[in-house]
PDB file of C-alpha atoms and ligand atoms in Angstrom:
ATOM      1  CA  UNK A  93       0.000   0.000   0.000  1.00 51.00           C
ATOM      2  CA  UNK A  94       1.339   3.486  -0.795  1.00 58.00           C
ATOM      3  CA  UNK A  95       1.177   6.426   1.602  1.00 72.00           C
ATOM      4  CA  UNK A  96      -0.581   8.647  -0.965  1.00 89.00           C
ATOM      5  CA  UNK A  97       2.267  11.131  -0.606  1.00 95.00           C
ATOM      6  CA  UNK A  98       4.350  12.264  -3.546  1.00 97.00           C
ATOM      7  CA  UNK A  99       7.974  11.840  -2.685  1.00 98.00           C
ATOM      8  CA  UNK A 100      10.681  13.554  -4.688  1.00 98.00           C
ATOM      9  CA  UNK A 101      14.411  13.044  -4.725  1.00 98.00           C
ATOM     10  CA  UNK A 102      16.799  15.952  -5.274  1.00 98.00           C
ATOM     11  CA  UNK A 103      20.136  14.360  -6.206  1.00 98.00           C
ATOM     12  CA  UNK A 104      23.531  15.992  -6.513  1.00 98.00           C
ATOM     13  CA  UNK A 105      27.034  16.437  -5.198  1.00 97.00           C
ATOM     14  CA  UNK A 106      26.218  19.361  -2.851  1.00 98.00           C
ATOM     15  CA  UNK A 107      29.908  20.166  -2.295  1.00 97.00           C
ATOM     16  CA  UNK A 108      28.718  22.419  -0.706  1.00 98.00           C
ATOM     17  CA  UNK A 109      24.972  23.079  -0.784  1.00 98.00           C
ATOM     18  CA  UNK A 110      24.238  26.656  -1.967  1.00 98.00           C
ATOM     19  CA  UNK A 111      21.340  29.066  -1.744  1.00 98.00           C
ATOM     20  CA  UNK A 112      20.517  28.044  -5.311  1.00 97.00           C
ATOM     21  CA  UNK A 113      19.948  24.466  -4.099  1.00 98.00           C
ATOM     22  CA  UNK A 114      17.902  25.769  -1.156  1.00 98.00           C
ATOM     23  CA  UNK A 115      15.748  27.741  -3.567  1.00 98.00           C
ATOM     24  CA  UNK A 116      15.027  24.629  -5.665  1.00 98.00           C
ATOM     25  CA  UNK A 117      14.303  22.564  -2.538  1.00 98.00           C
ATOM     26  CA  UNK A 118      11.779  25.191  -1.352  1.00 98.00           C
ATOM     27  CA  UNK A 119      10.100  25.068  -4.750  1.00 98.00           C
ATOM     28  CA  UNK A 120      10.099  21.258  -4.583  1.00 98.00           C
ATOM     29  CA  UNK A 121       8.431  21.379  -1.167  1.00 98.00           C
ATOM     30  CA  UNK A 122       5.693  23.623  -2.545  1.00 98.00           C
ATOM     31  CA  UNK A 123       4.718  20.873  -4.998  1.00 97.00           C
ATOM     32  CA  UNK A 124       5.722  17.560  -3.387  1.00 98.00           C
ATOM     33  CA  UNK A 125       5.011  16.160   0.066  1.00 98.00           C
ATOM     34  CA  UNK A 126       8.561  15.155   0.860  1.00 98.00           C
ATOM     35  CA  UNK A 127      11.958  15.890  -0.682  1.00 98.00           C
ATOM     36  CA  UNK A 128      14.958  13.640  -0.096  1.00 98.00           C
ATOM     37  CA  UNK A 129      18.253  15.401  -0.698  1.00 98.00           C
ATOM     38  CA  UNK A 130      20.419  12.566  -2.004  1.00 98.00           C
ATOM     39  CA  UNK A 131      24.190  13.021  -2.046  1.00 98.00           C
ATOM     40  CA  UNK A 132      26.000  10.948  -4.652  1.00 98.00           C
ATOM     41  CA  UNK A 133      28.820   8.804  -3.269  1.00 96.00           C
ATOM     42  CA  UNK A 134      31.339   9.359  -6.025  1.00 89.00           C
ATOM     43  CA  UNK A 135      34.784   7.840  -5.383  1.00 84.00           C
ATOM     44  CA  UNK A 136      36.145   9.467  -8.564  1.00 84.00           C
ATOM     45  CA  UNK A 137      35.639  13.026  -7.363  1.00 84.00           C
ATOM     46  CA  UNK A 138      37.912  14.777  -4.864  1.00 93.00           C
ATOM     47  CA  UNK A 139      35.371  16.768  -2.855  1.00 96.00           C
ATOM     48  CA  UNK A 140      36.152  19.624  -0.474  1.00 97.00           C
ATOM     49  CA  UNK A 141      33.666  18.292   2.100  1.00 97.00           C
ATOM     50  CA  UNK A 142      33.476  14.597   2.906  1.00 96.00           C
ATOM     51  CA  UNK A 143      30.131  12.891   2.450  1.00 97.00           C
ATOM     52  CA  UNK A 144      29.652  12.830   6.231  1.00 97.00           C
ATOM     53  CA  UNK A 145      30.355  16.564   6.420  1.00 97.00           C
ATOM     54  CA  UNK A 146      27.869  17.248   3.629  1.00 98.00           C
ATOM     55  CA  UNK A 147      25.204  15.150   5.373  1.00 98.00           C
ATOM     56  CA  UNK A 148      25.826  17.103   8.612  1.00 98.00           C
ATOM     57  CA  UNK A 149      25.791  20.484   6.866  1.00 98.00           C
ATOM     58  CA  UNK A 150      22.517  19.804   5.068  1.00 98.00           C
ATOM     59  CA  UNK A 151      21.009  18.282   8.209  1.00 98.00           C
ATOM     60  CA  UNK A 152      21.878  21.454  10.099  1.00 97.00           C
ATOM     61  CA  UNK A 153      20.516  23.714   7.358  1.00 97.00           C
ATOM     62  CA  UNK A 154      17.187  21.841   7.544  1.00 97.00           C
ATOM     63  CA  UNK A 155      17.015  21.080  11.247  1.00 95.00           C
ATOM     64  CA  UNK A 156      13.405  20.548  12.329  1.00 94.00           C
ATOM     65  CA  UNK A 157      12.052  20.352   8.784  1.00 96.00           C
ATOM     66  CA  UNK A 158      10.203  17.036   8.809  1.00 96.00           C
ATOM     67  CA  UNK A 159       9.445  17.046   5.060  1.00 98.00           C
ATOM     68  CA  UNK A 160      13.138  17.071   4.159  1.00 98.00           C
ATOM     69  CA  UNK A 161      15.303  13.970   4.380  1.00 98.00           C
ATOM     70  CA  UNK A 162      19.045  13.776   3.794  1.00 98.00           C
ATOM     71  CA  UNK A 163      20.615  10.603   2.469  1.00 98.00           C
ATOM     72  CA  UNK A 164      23.477   9.274   0.334  1.00 98.00           C
ATOM     73  CA  UNK A 165      23.338   6.962  -2.626  1.00 98.00           C
ATOM     74  CA  UNK A 166      25.539   5.089  -5.068  1.00 97.00           C
ATOM     75  CA  UNK A 167      24.671   3.264  -8.250  1.00 97.00           C
ATOM     76  CA  UNK A 168      21.802   4.269 -10.476  1.00 98.00           C
ATOM     77  CA  UNK A 169      19.719   7.198  -9.321  1.00 98.00           C
ATOM     78  CA  UNK A 170      16.473   5.624 -10.588  1.00 98.00           C
ATOM     79  CA  UNK A 171      17.159   2.479  -8.535  1.00 98.00           C
ATOM     80  CA  UNK A 172      17.726   4.586  -5.458  1.00 98.00           C
ATOM     81  CA  UNK A 173      14.553   6.614  -6.152  1.00 98.00           C
ATOM     82  CA  UNK A 174      12.490   3.444  -6.483  1.00 98.00           C
ATOM     83  CA  UNK A 175      14.009   2.002  -3.314  1.00 98.00           C
ATOM     84  CA  UNK A 176      12.918   4.994  -1.224  1.00 98.00           C
ATOM     85  CA  UNK A 177       9.506   5.270  -2.891  1.00 98.00           C
ATOM     86  CA  UNK A 178      10.214   8.501  -4.774  1.00 98.00           C
ATOM     87  CA  UNK A 179       8.399   8.916  -8.084  1.00 98.00           C
ATOM     88  CA  UNK A 180       9.945  12.251  -9.026  1.00 98.00           C
ATOM     89  CA  UNK A 181      13.509  13.440  -9.597  1.00 98.00           C
ATOM     90  CA  UNK A 182      13.868  17.198  -9.104  1.00 98.00           C
ATOM     91  CA  UNK A 183      16.649  19.017 -10.909  1.00 98.00           C
ATOM     92  CA  UNK A 184      17.402  22.719 -11.090  1.00 96.00           C
ATOM     93  CA  UNK A 185      17.873  24.460 -14.430  1.00 96.00           C
ATOM     94  CA  UNK A 186      19.836  27.672 -14.113  1.00 93.00           C
ATOM     95  CA  UNK A 187      20.481  28.515 -17.724  1.00 90.00           C
ATOM     96  CA  UNK A 188      20.308  27.133 -21.232  1.00 89.00           C
ATOM     97  CA  UNK A 189      23.858  25.842 -20.734  1.00 88.00           C
ATOM     98  CA  UNK A 190      22.505  23.354 -18.161  1.00 91.00           C
ATOM     99  CA  UNK A 191      19.894  22.089 -20.546  1.00 94.00           C
ATOM    100  CA  UNK A 192      21.764  19.671 -22.776  1.00 95.00           C
ATOM    101  CA  UNK A 193      23.308  17.668 -19.948  1.00 95.00           C
ATOM    102  CA  UNK A 194      20.094  17.670 -17.930  1.00 97.00           C
ATOM    103  CA  UNK A 195      17.981  16.659 -20.941  1.00 97.00           C
ATOM    104  CA  UNK A 196      20.325  13.748 -21.671  1.00 97.00           C
ATOM    105  CA  UNK A 197      20.238  12.608 -18.044  1.00 98.00           C
ATOM    106  CA  UNK A 198      16.445  12.909 -17.790  1.00 98.00           C
ATOM    107  CA  UNK A 199      15.894  10.852 -20.938  1.00 98.00           C
ATOM    108  CA  UNK A 200      18.420   8.222 -19.848  1.00 98.00           C
ATOM    109  CA  UNK A 201      16.695   7.977 -16.477  1.00 98.00           C
ATOM    110  CA  UNK A 202      13.328   7.646 -18.217  1.00 98.00           C
ATOM    111  CA  UNK A 203      14.778   4.909 -20.433  1.00 98.00           C
ATOM    112  CA  UNK A 204      16.021   3.098 -17.329  1.00 98.00           C
ATOM    113  CA  UNK A 205      12.795   3.519 -15.375  1.00 98.00           C
ATOM    114  CA  UNK A 206       9.751   5.112 -17.054  1.00 98.00           C
ATOM    115  CA  UNK A 207       7.844   5.174 -13.752  1.00 98.00           C
ATOM    116  CA  UNK A 208      10.075   7.958 -12.445  1.00 98.00           C
ATOM    117  CA  UNK A 209       9.509  11.432 -13.822  1.00 98.00           C
ATOM    118  CA  UNK A 210      12.125  14.188 -13.890  1.00 98.00           C
ATOM    119  CA  UNK A 211      10.833  17.659 -13.050  1.00 98.00           C
ATOM    120  CA  UNK A 212      12.934  20.746 -13.749  1.00 97.00           C
ATOM    121  CA  UNK A 213      12.613  23.815 -11.591  1.00 97.00           C
ATOM    122  CA  UNK A 214      14.114  27.230 -12.212  1.00 96.00           C
ATOM    123  CA  UNK A 215      15.753  29.041  -9.291  1.00 96.00           C
ATOM    124  CA  UNK A 216      15.355  32.789  -8.711  1.00 96.00           C
ATOM    125  CA  UNK A 217      17.257  34.703 -11.403  1.00 95.00           C
ATOM    126  CA  UNK A 218      19.668  35.968  -8.748  1.00 94.00           C
ATOM    127  CA  UNK A 219      20.993  32.408  -8.412  1.00 95.00           C
ATOM    128  CA  UNK A 220      21.356  31.702 -12.109  1.00 93.00           C
ATOM    129  CA  UNK A 221      25.143  32.213 -11.947  1.00 94.00           C
ATOM    130  CA  UNK A 222      25.655  30.315  -8.708  1.00 96.00           C
ATOM    131  CA  UNK A 223      27.449  26.973  -8.454  1.00 97.00           C
ATOM    132  CA  UNK A 224      29.198  25.018  -5.701  1.00 97.00           C
ATOM    133  CA  UNK A 225      32.437  25.176  -7.685  1.00 96.00           C
ATOM    134  CA  UNK A 226      32.365  28.987  -7.876  1.00 97.00           C
ATOM    135  CA  UNK A 227      31.477  29.331  -4.187  1.00 97.00           C
ATOM    136  CA  UNK A 228      34.607  27.333  -3.265  1.00 97.00           C
ATOM    137  CA  UNK A 229      36.785  29.332  -5.643  1.00 96.00           C
ATOM    138  CA  UNK A 230      35.455  32.713  -4.487  1.00 96.00           C
ATOM    139  CA  UNK A 231      35.879  31.806  -0.814  1.00 96.00           C
ATOM    140  CA  UNK A 232      39.427  30.519  -1.265  1.00 95.00           C
ATOM    141  CA  UNK A 233      40.353  33.744  -3.029  1.00 94.00           C
ATOM    142  CA  UNK A 234      38.951  35.920  -0.242  1.00 94.00           C
ATOM    143  CA  UNK A 235      35.553  36.822  -1.722  1.00 95.00           C
ATOM    144  CA  UNK A 236      32.379  37.081   0.356  1.00 95.00           C
ATOM    145  CA  UNK A 237      29.948  34.177   0.073  1.00 96.00           C
ATOM    146  CA  UNK A 238      27.380  35.020   2.768  1.00 96.00           C
ATOM    147  CA  UNK A 239      24.730  35.904   0.183  1.00 96.00           C
ATOM    148  CA  UNK A 240      25.377  32.683  -1.691  1.00 97.00           C
ATOM    149  CA  UNK A 241      25.287  29.912   0.918  1.00 98.00           C
ATOM    150  CA  UNK A 242      23.474  29.184   4.198  1.00 98.00           C
ATOM    151  CA  UNK A 243      25.348  30.320   7.364  1.00 97.00           C
ATOM    152  CA  UNK A 244      26.389  26.749   8.250  1.00 98.00           C
ATOM    153  CA  UNK A 245      28.267  26.456   4.936  1.00 98.00           C
ATOM    154  CA  UNK A 246      30.081  29.752   5.422  1.00 97.00           C
ATOM    155  CA  UNK A 247      31.106  28.598   8.904  1.00 97.00           C
ATOM    156  CA  UNK A 248      32.354  25.244   7.587  1.00 97.00           C
ATOM    157  CA  UNK A 249      34.294  26.999   4.818  1.00 97.00           C
ATOM    158  CA  UNK A 250      36.014  29.168   7.435  1.00 96.00           C
ATOM    159  CA  UNK A 251      36.945  25.991   9.339  1.00 95.00           C
ATOM    160  CA  UNK A 252      38.448  24.486   6.159  1.00 92.00           C
ATOM    161  CA  UNK A 253      40.367  27.666   5.342  1.00 89.00           C
ATOM    162  CA  UNK A 254      41.137  29.253   8.734  1.00 86.00           C
ATOM    163  CA  UNK A 255      43.718  31.837   7.611  1.00 77.00           C
ATOM    164  CA  UNK A 256      42.971  35.442   6.618  1.00 75.00           C
ATOM    165  CA  UNK A 257      41.716  35.916   3.059  1.00 75.00           C
ATOM    166  CA  UNK A 258      44.387  36.677   0.446  1.00 74.00           C
ATOM    167  CA  UNK A 259      45.300  40.351  -0.058  1.00 74.00           C
ATOM    168  CA  UNK A 260      43.377  42.356  -2.646  1.00 69.00           C
ATOM    169  CA  UNK A 261      40.789  45.049  -3.149  1.00 65.00           C
ATOM    170  CA  UNK A 262      37.203  44.027  -3.676  1.00 67.00           C
ATOM    171  CA  UNK A 263      33.787  45.479  -2.885  1.00 62.00           C
ATOM    172  CA  UNK A 264      32.613  42.022  -1.891  1.00 77.00           C
ATOM    173  CA  UNK A 265      35.723  41.026  -0.012  1.00 78.00           C
ATOM    174  CA  UNK A 266      35.429  38.600   2.850  1.00 78.00           C
ATOM    175  CA  UNK A 267      36.083  40.068   6.314  1.00 75.00           C
TER     176      UNK A 267
HETATM  177  O1  PNS B 425      25.269  17.881  -8.607  1.00 81.07           O
HETATM  178  P1  PNS B 425      25.584  17.066  -9.825  1.00 81.07           P
HETATM  179  O2  PNS B 425      27.030  16.650  -9.768  1.00 81.07           O
HETATM  180  O3  PNS B 425      25.212  17.779 -11.093  1.00 81.07           O
HETATM  181  O4  PNS B 425      24.681  15.725  -9.754  1.00 81.07           O
HETATM  182  C1  PNS B 425      24.784  14.723 -10.731  1.00 81.07           C
HETATM  183  C2  PNS B 425      23.947  13.488 -10.377  1.00 81.07           C
HETATM  184  C3  PNS B 425      24.273  13.003  -8.987  1.00 81.07           C
HETATM  185  C4  PNS B 425      22.475  13.849 -10.437  1.00 81.07           C
HETATM  186  C5  PNS B 425      24.246  12.389 -11.435  1.00 81.07           C
HETATM  187  O5  PNS B 425      25.629  12.244 -11.545  1.00 81.07           O
HETATM  188  C6  PNS B 425      23.624  11.042 -11.098  1.00 81.07           C
HETATM  189  O6  PNS B 425      22.423  10.890 -11.073  1.00 81.07           O
HETATM  190  N1  PNS B 425      24.472  10.016 -10.844  1.00 81.07           N
HETATM  191  C7  PNS B 425      24.020   8.690 -10.513  1.00 81.07           C
HETATM  192  C8  PNS B 425      24.417   7.674 -11.576  1.00 81.07           C
HETATM  193  C9  PNS B 425      23.310   7.427 -12.593  1.00 81.07           C
HETATM  194  O7  PNS B 425      22.179   7.143 -12.248  1.00 81.07           O
HETATM  195  N2  PNS B 425      23.671   7.527 -13.901  1.00 81.07           N
HETATM  196  C10 PNS B 425      22.780   7.224 -15.014  1.00 81.07           C
HETATM  197  C11 PNS B 425      21.754   8.290 -15.302  1.00 81.07           C
HETATM  198  S1  PNS B 425      22.333   9.647 -16.185  1.00 81.07           S
END
C-alpha cells in the first residue's frame, strides 16, 4: 500500500549546498510532500567536504524540517529513487547551458525507469550564476559568500580555510 504522498528526490554532489539548491528545494516542497536530498557517493571526485560533512551540513541547514530527508546513494539514481519510494527526480535548471546535460540525463533515467519522472525547476534569477564550484573558488580567493550559501556552509568553509583571506581590493571582499 502506498502512503498517498508524492515523494521527490533531489540528487547531486552538494559540495557544498548553496542558496541556489535551497531555492530549488523550497520550490520542490511547494509541490511535493517530501523531498529527499540525495548526495551521490562518487569515489572518482575529490570533494572539499566529505560525504559525512555534507550530510551534517545539510542536516543542520534543515534542522526541524520534517518534510526534508538527507541521504546518500551510489549506483543508479532511478534504482535509489524506487528504493525509497520517490516517483519524481527534481533538478534545477539555471540557464540554457545546463539544458543539454540535464535533458540527456532525464531521458536516460526515463529509459532506465519510465515510472520515475524528472521535473525541472528554475531558481530565482539571482541564483542563475551560482554553483558550488564557484562558491569554493570565491571563498578561497577571499571573496564574500554570505549571500550565496546558508550560514552553516560559510562557517564550515572558514573551518576548512582558517587563515585570513588573500590580499586584494574588492567590494565584496570577505572580512
Ligand atoms: O550535482 P551534480 O554533480 O550535477 O549531480 C549529478 C547526479 C548526482 C544527479 C548524477 O551524476 C547522477 O544521477 N548520478 C548517478 C548515476 C546514474 O544514475 N547515472 C545514469 C543516469 S544519467
